Amino acid sequence: MLEIAGVEGGYGSVQILNGVSMRVARGQMVALLGGNGTGKSTLLKTISGLIKPWKGSITFDGQRIDGLRPDLIVRRGLVQVTQGKEAYPGLTVEENLRLGAHVRRDRAGVRRTLERVFEYFPILGDRRNQFSATLSGGQLQMLCIGRGMMSEPKMMLLDEPSAALAPQVVLDIFRIIGRICREGTTLLLVEQNVRMALLLAEYGYVIRDGVVHIEGPAEKLIGDDNVRLSYLGGTVADRDGGKNLRH
Ligand SMILES: Nc1ncnc2c1ncn2[C@@H]1O[C@H](COP(=O)(O)OP(=O)(O)OP(=O)(O)O)[C@@H](O)[C@H]1O
Ligand SMILES: [Mg+2]
């Protein structure tokens, strides 16, 4: 569904992506992991057309999309879910959600999708007429995922949907993300919550210094020493049974 080959890019003259290659098959959920500042968000912005790649190709659903305008990429069915803080505070919950459907002309279909979003996130339905400024952080995050659903995309890019949320809300968000994928939307998920992301996703990529450093099936990455030590809060003692620390 999505194929990225040798993508280089960055900001101004500063190169951040140094030749990223990865693929996401239709219907799959793939986790994109890596430390702070390694280029994960930059890659998502490059895929969704917010910044232009300098080199390489991005193919979505069989067609090249690198260099296309972001709104045309949305029309092709690829949507990036923005962070909760990017909702419009002076618009109501429903108005914010409807913005996500601006590429659609079928009013009845939009209404059906809106009801589907309210079914996924009942709290948004309860608050549909309130300004989004009154929502909590978790509710704003739900609003942004819901807004992403409003164009009925084939694929969604999610940038740290669980960031800064209480553990119970994180579970809710992950449950919904799992459901969105099961119901047919392909997902690329950037997460700091590495363990949770690898439990949910089928395949994972770890990027470092703007290139893919490690990749593999999720269950393999969970057991990988390098991944455990660097990203799962493991310690050196985990690696050699503690021998290093006992002398
Ligand atoms: N608009 C920008 N202009 C210039 N440099 C930027 C811009 N946005 C990000 N960067 C730089 O690009 C590098 C990669 O940032 P990016 O946001 O892609 O990392 P990330 O992997 O998403 O990190 P995090 O886990 O902290 O979200 C960083 O060094 C960052 O400072
Ligand atoms: Mg980021």
mmCIF file of C-alpha atoms and ligand atoms in Angstrom:
data_model
loop_
_atom_site.group_PDB
_atom_site.id
_atom_site.type_symbol
_atom_site.label_atom_id
_atom_site.label_comp_id
_atom_site.label_asym_id
_atom_site.label_seq_id
_atom_site.Cartn_x
_atom_site.Cartn_y
_atom_site.Cartn_z
ATOM 1 C CA MET A 1 0.000 0.000 0.000
ATOM 2 C CA LEU A 2 2.831 2.396 0.925
ATOM 3 C CA GLU A 3 6.355 2.027 -0.332
ATOM 4 C CA ILE A 4 9.161 4.412 0.545
ATOM 5 C CA ALA A 5 12.470 4.026 -1.277
ATOM 6 C CA GLY A 6 15.665 5.914 -0.503
ATOM 7 C CA VAL A 7 13.914 9.030 0.765
ATOM 8 C CA GLU A 8 16.125 11.956 1.709
ATOM 9 C CA GLY A 9 14.852 15.261 2.992
ATOM 10 C CA GLY A 10 14.801 17.818 5.769
ATOM 11 C CA TYR A 11 14.333 21.494 6.440
ATOM 12 C CA GLY A 12 16.039 24.234 4.429
ATOM 13 C CA SER A 13 19.549 22.958 3.946
ATOM 14 C CA VAL A 14 19.478 20.701 7.012
ATOM 15 C CA GLN A 15 19.246 17.063 6.007
ATOM 16 C CA ILE A 16 17.287 14.886 8.444
ATOM 17 C CA LEU A 17 16.272 11.850 6.352
ATOM 18 C CA ASN A 18 19.298 10.101 4.920
ATOM 19 C CA GLY A 19 17.756 7.488 2.668
ATOM 20 C CA VAL A 20 14.766 5.870 4.368
ATOM 21 C CA SER A 21 13.232 2.760 2.803
ATOM 22 C CA MET A 22 10.209 0.977 4.204
ATOM 23 C CA ARG A 23 6.904 -0.541 3.227
ATOM 24 C CA VAL A 24 3.479 -1.005 4.715
ATOM 25 C CA ALA A 25 1.204 -3.661 3.244
ATOM 26 C CA ARG A 26 -2.528 -3.105 2.840
ATOM 27 C CA GLY A 27 -4.445 -3.694 6.059
ATOM 28 C CA GLN A 28 -1.282 -3.848 8.145
ATOM 29 C CA MET A 29 -0.363 -1.832 11.212
ATOM 30 C CA VAL A 30 3.322 -0.933 11.217
ATOM 31 C CA ALA A 31 5.143 0.763 14.107
ATOM 32 C CA LEU A 32 7.763 3.437 13.457
ATOM 33 C CA LEU A 33 10.055 3.731 16.461
ATOM 34 C CA GLY A 34 13.216 5.577 17.424
ATOM 35 C CA GLY A 35 14.637 8.076 19.898
ATOM 36 C CA ASN A 36 13.768 11.763 20.087
ATOM 37 C CA GLY A 37 14.856 13.823 17.127
ATOM 38 C CA THR A 38 15.661 10.874 14.867
ATOM 39 C CA GLY A 39 13.313 12.027 12.108
ATOM 40 C CA LYS A 40 10.058 10.113 12.700
ATOM 41 C CA SER A 41 7.769 13.149 12.486
ATOM 42 C CA THR A 42 9.830 14.498 9.595
ATOM 43 C CA LEU A 43 9.227 11.243 7.730
ATOM 44 C CA LEU A 44 5.468 11.401 8.353
ATOM 45 C CA LYS A 45 5.360 15.021 7.176
ATOM 46 C CA THR A 46 7.310 14.017 4.065
ATOM 47 C CA ILE A 47 4.876 11.175 3.315
ATOM 48 C CA SER A 48 1.841 13.419 3.740
ATOM 49 C CA GLY A 49 3.323 16.121 1.517
ATOM 50 C CA LEU A 50 3.817 18.821 4.165
ATOM 51 C CA ILE A 51 7.508 18.857 3.293
ATOM 52 C CA LYS A 52 8.960 17.775 -0.041
ATOM 53 C CA PRO A 53 11.441 14.925 -0.284
ATOM 54 C CA TRP A 54 14.756 15.807 -1.910
ATOM 55 C CA LYS A 55 15.420 12.340 -3.272
ATOM 56 C CA GLY A 56 13.820 8.915 -3.460
ATOM 57 C CA SER A 57 10.260 7.855 -4.145
ATOM 58 C CA ILE A 58 7.043 7.446 -2.195
ATOM 59 C CA THR A 59 4.417 5.212 -3.782
ATOM 60 C CA PHE A 60 0.913 4.939 -2.381
ATOM 61 C CA ASP A 61 -1.668 2.530 -3.724
ATOM 62 C CA GLY A 62 0.422 1.955 -6.838
ATOM 63 C CA GLN A 63 1.049 5.617 -7.684
ATOM 64 C CA ARG A 64 3.870 8.043 -6.931
ATOM 65 C CA ILE A 65 2.811 10.699 -4.423
ATOM 66 C CA ASP A 66 6.156 12.350 -3.644
ATOM 67 C CA GLY A 67 5.962 15.996 -4.608
ATOM 68 C CA LEU A 68 2.142 16.060 -4.603
ATOM 69 C CA ARG A 69 0.280 18.753 -2.671
ATOM 70 C CA PRO A 70 -0.926 17.597 0.775
ATOM 71 C CA ASP A 71 -4.619 18.036 -0.107
ATOM 72 C CA LEU A 72 -4.191 15.856 -3.193
ATOM 73 C CA ILE A 73 -2.551 13.188 -1.063
ATOM 74 C CA VAL A 74 -5.547 13.310 1.290
ATOM 75 C CA ARG A 75 -7.820 12.863 -1.729
ATOM 76 C CA ARG A 76 -5.904 9.738 -2.664
ATOM 77 C CA GLY A 77 -6.807 8.333 0.750
ATOM 78 C CA LEU A 78 -3.714 8.963 2.872
ATOM 79 C CA VAL A 79 -4.227 11.090 5.973
ATOM 80 C CA GLN A 80 -1.902 12.218 8.739
ATOM 81 C CA VAL A 81 -3.536 12.557 12.138
ATOM 82 C CA THR A 82 -2.292 15.733 13.729
ATOM 83 C CA GLN A 83 -1.617 16.130 17.419
ATOM 84 C CA GLY A 84 -4.410 17.010 19.858
ATOM 85 C CA LYS A 85 -3.140 20.533 20.283
ATOM 86 C CA GLU A 86 -3.903 21.220 16.633
ATOM 87 C CA ALA A 87 -7.695 21.202 17.001
ATOM 88 C CA TYR A 88 -9.381 24.585 16.529
ATOM 89 C CA PRO A 89 -10.408 25.714 20.032
ATOM 90 C CA GLY A 90 -13.052 28.173 18.756
ATOM 91 C CA LEU A 91 -14.899 25.527 16.767
ATOM 92 C CA THR A 92 -17.214 22.909 18.236
ATOM 93 C CA VAL A 93 -16.311 19.244 18.344
ATOM 94 C CA GLU A 94 -18.592 18.535 15.383
ATOM 95 C CA GLU A 95 -17.221 21.458 13.351
ATOM 96 C CA ASN A 96 -13.668 20.264 13.976
ATOM 97 C CA LEU A 97 -14.613 16.766 12.865
ATOM 98 C CA ARG A 98 -16.346 18.028 9.729
ATOM 99 C CA LEU A 99 -13.138 19.836 8.708
ATOM 100 C CA GLY A 100 -11.647 16.370 8.246
ATOM 101 C CA ALA A 101 -14.285 15.669 5.594
ATOM 102 C CA HIS A 102 -13.628 18.780 3.501
ATOM 103 C CA VAL A 103 -12.510 16.653 0.532
ATOM 104 C CA ARG A 104 -15.869 14.855 0.453
ATOM 105 C CA ARG A 105 -19.010 16.015 -1.338
ATOM 106 C CA ASP A 106 -21.431 13.260 -0.235
ATOM 107 C CA ARG A 107 -23.267 14.901 2.645
ATOM 108 C CA ALA A 108 -25.160 11.778 3.666
ATOM 109 C CA GLY A 109 -21.918 9.785 3.687
ATOM 110 C CA VAL A 110 -20.223 12.421 5.830
ATOM 111 C CA ARG A 111 -23.109 12.226 8.302
ATOM 112 C CA ARG A 112 -22.731 8.444 8.467
ATOM 113 C CA THR A 113 -18.989 8.727 9.105
ATOM 114 C CA LEU A 114 -19.671 11.317 11.805
ATOM 115 C CA GLU A 115 -22.003 8.859 13.542
ATOM 116 C CA ARG A 116 -19.327 6.178 13.215
ATOM 117 C CA VAL A 117 -16.794 8.487 14.913
ATOM 118 C CA PHE A 118 -19.299 9.097 17.729
ATOM 119 C CA GLU A 119 -19.721 5.350 18.056
ATOM 120 C CA TYR A 120 -15.946 4.893 18.400
ATOM 121 C CA PHE A 121 -15.664 7.872 20.768
ATOM 122 C CA PRO A 122 -18.981 8.312 22.646
ATOM 123 C CA ILE A 123 -17.551 11.219 24.641
ATOM 124 C CA LEU A 124 -17.200 13.219 21.405
ATOM 125 C CA GLY A 125 -20.857 12.573 20.636
ATOM 126 C CA ASP A 126 -21.855 13.778 24.106
ATOM 127 C CA ARG A 127 -19.879 16.955 23.493
ATOM 128 C CA ARG A 128 -20.502 17.502 19.813
ATOM 129 C CA ASN A 129 -21.794 21.045 20.330
ATOM 130 C CA GLN A 130 -19.148 22.174 22.810
ATOM 131 C CA PHE A 131 -16.083 24.165 21.810
ATOM 132 C CA SER A 132 -13.063 21.936 21.513
ATOM 133 C CA ALA A 133 -11.281 24.341 23.902
ATOM 134 C CA THR A 134 -13.240 22.641 26.700
ATOM 135 C CA LEU A 135 -11.877 19.145 25.979
ATOM 136 C CA SER A 136 -9.210 17.353 28.013
ATOM 137 C CA GLY A 137 -5.921 16.262 26.428
ATOM 138 C CA GLY A 138 -7.163 12.724 25.874
ATOM 139 C CA GLN A 139 -10.436 13.932 24.381
ATOM 140 C CA LEU A 140 -8.531 16.266 22.036
ATOM 141 C CA GLN A 141 -6.435 13.349 20.893
ATOM 142 C CA MET A 142 -9.636 11.397 20.216
ATOM 143 C CA LEU A 143 -10.964 14.399 18.295
ATOM 144 C CA CYS A 144 -7.900 14.421 16.066
ATOM 145 C CA ILE A 145 -8.122 10.684 15.364
ATOM 146 C CA GLY A 146 -11.829 11.153 14.640
ATOM 147 C CA ARG A 147 -11.045 14.033 12.306
ATOM 148 C CA GLY A 148 -8.617 11.752 10.477
ATOM 149 C CA MET A 149 -11.380 9.155 10.092
ATOM 150 C CA MET A 150 -13.755 11.710 8.568
ATOM 151 C CA SER A 151 -12.261 11.494 5.081
ATOM 152 C CA GLU A 152 -12.589 7.685 5.221
ATOM 153 C CA PRO A 153 -8.916 7.224 4.397
ATOM 154 C CA LYS A 154 -7.363 4.001 3.130
ATOM 155 C CA MET A 155 -4.368 4.699 5.336
ATOM 156 C CA MET A 156 -3.656 6.849 8.394
ATOM 157 C CA LEU A 157 -0.339 8.110 9.732
ATOM 158 C CA LEU A 158 -0.473 8.533 13.514
ATOM 159 C CA ASP A 159 2.201 10.600 15.264
ATOM 160 C CA GLU A 160 2.391 9.639 18.939
ATOM 161 C CA PRO A 161 -1.333 9.362 19.633
ATOM 162 C CA SER A 162 -0.654 8.357 23.240
ATOM 163 C CA ALA A 163 1.716 11.228 24.084
ATOM 164 C CA ALA A 164 1.116 12.892 27.457
ATOM 165 C CA LEU A 165 -1.996 10.867 28.291
ATOM 166 C CA ALA A 166 -2.920 9.085 31.528
ATOM 167 C CA PRO A 167 -2.395 5.285 31.405
ATOM 168 C CA GLN A 168 -6.108 4.464 31.306
ATOM 169 C CA VAL A 169 -6.672 6.837 28.387
ATOM 170 C CA VAL A 170 -3.632 5.384 26.609
ATOM 171 C CA LEU A 171 -5.312 1.969 26.780
ATOM 172 C CA ASP A 172 -8.539 3.408 25.353
ATOM 173 C CA ILE A 173 -6.661 5.061 22.481
ATOM 174 C CA PHE A 174 -4.721 1.894 21.652
ATOM 175 C CA ARG A 175 -7.921 -0.163 21.721
ATOM 176 C CA ILE A 176 -9.508 2.207 19.198
ATOM 177 C CA ILE A 177 -6.405 2.195 17.001
ATOM 178 C CA GLY A 178 -6.553 -1.611 16.933
ATOM 179 C CA ARG A 179 -10.202 -1.445 15.917
ATOM 180 C CA ILE A 180 -9.561 1.103 13.155
ATOM 181 C CA CYS A 181 -6.987 -1.267 11.675
ATOM 182 C CA ARG A 182 -9.177 -4.374 12.038
ATOM 183 C CA GLU A 183 -11.975 -2.569 10.250
ATOM 184 C CA GLY A 184 -9.754 -2.088 7.219
ATOM 185 C CA THR A 185 -7.620 1.052 7.527
ATOM 186 C CA THR A 186 -3.880 0.596 7.025
ATOM 187 C CA LEU A 187 -1.867 2.290 9.784
ATOM 188 C CA LEU A 188 1.626 3.653 10.291
ATOM 189 C CA LEU A 189 2.034 4.380 13.982
ATOM 190 C CA VAL A 190 4.820 6.477 15.507
ATOM 191 C CA GLU A 191 5.069 5.752 19.221
ATOM 192 C CA GLN A 192 7.231 6.386 22.261
ATOM 193 C CA ASN A 193 5.191 3.714 23.959
ATOM 194 C CA VAL A 194 7.307 1.073 22.250
ATOM 195 C CA ARG A 195 6.070 -2.003 24.059
ATOM 196 C CA MET A 196 2.428 -1.185 23.445
ATOM 197 C CA ALA A 197 3.089 -0.311 19.809
ATOM 198 C CA LEU A 198 4.891 -3.610 19.216
ATOM 199 C CA LEU A 199 2.119 -5.570 20.895
ATOM 200 C CA LEU A 200 -0.398 -4.015 18.540
ATOM 201 C CA ALA A 201 1.546 -3.732 15.272
ATOM 202 C CA GLU A 202 2.610 -6.604 13.030
ATOM 203 C CA TYR A 203 5.902 -5.149 11.890
ATOM 204 C CA GLY A 204 8.241 -2.444 13.143
ATOM 205 C CA TYR A 205 10.953 -0.121 11.906
ATOM 206 C CA VAL A 206 13.425 1.605 14.222
ATOM 207 C CA ILE A 207 15.000 4.689 12.735
ATOM 208 C CA ARG A 208 18.220 6.297 13.881
ATOM 209 C CA ASP A 209 20.054 9.242 12.318
ATOM 210 C CA GLY A 210 17.484 9.432 9.552
ATOM 211 C CA VAL A 211 17.836 5.850 8.287
ATOM 212 C CA VAL A 212 16.201 2.530 9.123
ATOM 213 C CA HIS A 213 18.444 1.000 11.761
ATOM 214 C CA ILE A 214 16.493 -2.155 12.680
ATOM 215 C CA GLU A 215 13.349 -3.701 11.192
ATOM 216 C CA GLY A 216 11.394 -6.883 11.641
ATOM 217 C CA PRO A 217 8.181 -8.561 12.731
ATOM 218 C CA ALA A 218 6.936 -6.991 15.962
ATOM 219 C CA GLU A 219 7.308 -10.136 18.070
ATOM 220 C CA LYS A 220 10.918 -10.413 16.945
ATOM 221 C CA LEU A 221 11.673 -6.773 17.815
ATOM 222 C CA ILE A 222 10.219 -7.198 21.302
ATOM 223 C CA GLY A 223 12.792 -9.936 21.892
ATOM 224 C CA ASP A 224 15.665 -8.078 20.201
ATOM 225 C CA ASP A 225 18.443 -7.075 22.626
ATOM 226 C CA ASN A 226 19.191 -3.788 20.860
ATOM 227 C CA VAL A 227 15.552 -2.778 20.843
ATOM 228 C CA ARG A 228 15.100 -3.845 24.455
ATOM 229 C CA LEU A 229 18.146 -1.987 25.684
ATOM 230 C CA SER A 230 17.541 1.185 23.737
ATOM 231 C CA TYR A 231 13.795 1.527 23.670
ATOM 232 C CA LEU A 232 12.083 -0.805 26.115
ATOM 233 C CA GLY A 233 13.685 0.376 29.319
ATOM 234 C CA GLY A 234 15.829 -2.775 29.541
ATOM 235 C CA THR A 235 19.166 -2.669 31.327
ATOM 236 C CA VAL A 236 22.564 -4.130 30.572
ATOM 237 C CA ALA A 237 21.806 -6.577 33.371
ATOM 238 C CA ASP A 238 18.933 -7.945 31.263
ATOM 239 C CA ARG A 239 21.320 -8.729 28.465
ATOM 240 C CA ASP A 240 23.860 -10.918 30.242
ATOM 241 C CA GLY A 241 21.867 -11.968 33.240
ATOM 242 C CA GLY A 242 23.506 -9.314 35.408
ATOM 243 C CA LYS A 243 27.073 -10.650 35.186
ATOM 244 C CA ASN A 244 28.443 -7.204 34.306
ATOM 245 C CA LEU A 245 27.043 -5.719 37.471
ATOM 246 C CA ARG A 246 28.163 -8.431 39.901
ATOM 247 C CA HIS A 247 31.842 -8.228 40.498
HETATM 248 N N1 LIG B 1 10.445 22.787 11.270
HETATM 249 C C1 LIG B 1 11.706 22.397 11.493
HETATM 250 N N2 LIG B 1 12.750 23.145 11.066
HETATM 251 C C2 LIG B 1 14.041 22.752 11.277
HETATM 252 N N3 LIG B 1 14.388 21.626 11.909
HETATM 253 C C3 LIG B 1 13.397 20.840 12.372
HETATM 254 C C4 LIG B 1 12.011 21.189 12.198
HETATM 255 N N4 LIG B 1 11.261 20.218 12.756
HETATM 256 C C5 LIG B 1 12.132 19.313 13.256
HETATM 257 N N5 LIG B 1 13.405 19.678 13.028
HETATM 258 C C6 LIG B 1 14.638 18.930 13.404
HETATM 259 O O1 LIG B 1 14.627 17.693 12.712
HETATM 260 C C7 LIG B 1 15.154 16.666 13.528
HETATM 261 C C8 LIG B 1 14.170 15.503 13.531
HETATM 262 O O2 LIG B 1 12.983 15.944 14.160
HETATM 263 P P1 LIG B 1 11.671 15.076 14.193
HETATM 264 O O3 LIG B 1 10.602 15.932 14.743
HETATM 265 O O4 LIG B 1 11.447 14.445 12.870
HETATM 266 O O5 LIG B 1 12.084 13.932 15.222
HETATM 267 P P2 LIG B 1 11.200 12.823 15.918
HETATM 268 O O6 LIG B 1 11.868 11.516 15.619
HETATM 269 O O7 LIG B 1 9.785 12.964 15.530
HETATM 270 O O8 LIG B 1 11.412 13.146 17.458
HETATM 271 P P3 LIG B 1 10.383 13.073 18.707
HETATM 272 O O9 LIG B 1 10.375 11.643 19.148
HETATM 273 O O10 LIG B 1 11.017 13.953 19.710
HETATM 274 O O11 LIG B 1 9.037 13.542 18.240
HETATM 275 C C9 LIG B 1 15.416 17.262 14.885
HETATM 276 O O12 LIG B 1 16.783 17.537 14.979
HETATM 277 C C10 LIG B 1 14.601 18.541 14.871
HETATM 278 O O13 LIG B 1 15.213 19.519 15.646
HETATM 279 MG MG MG B 2 8.058 13.454 16.534
#
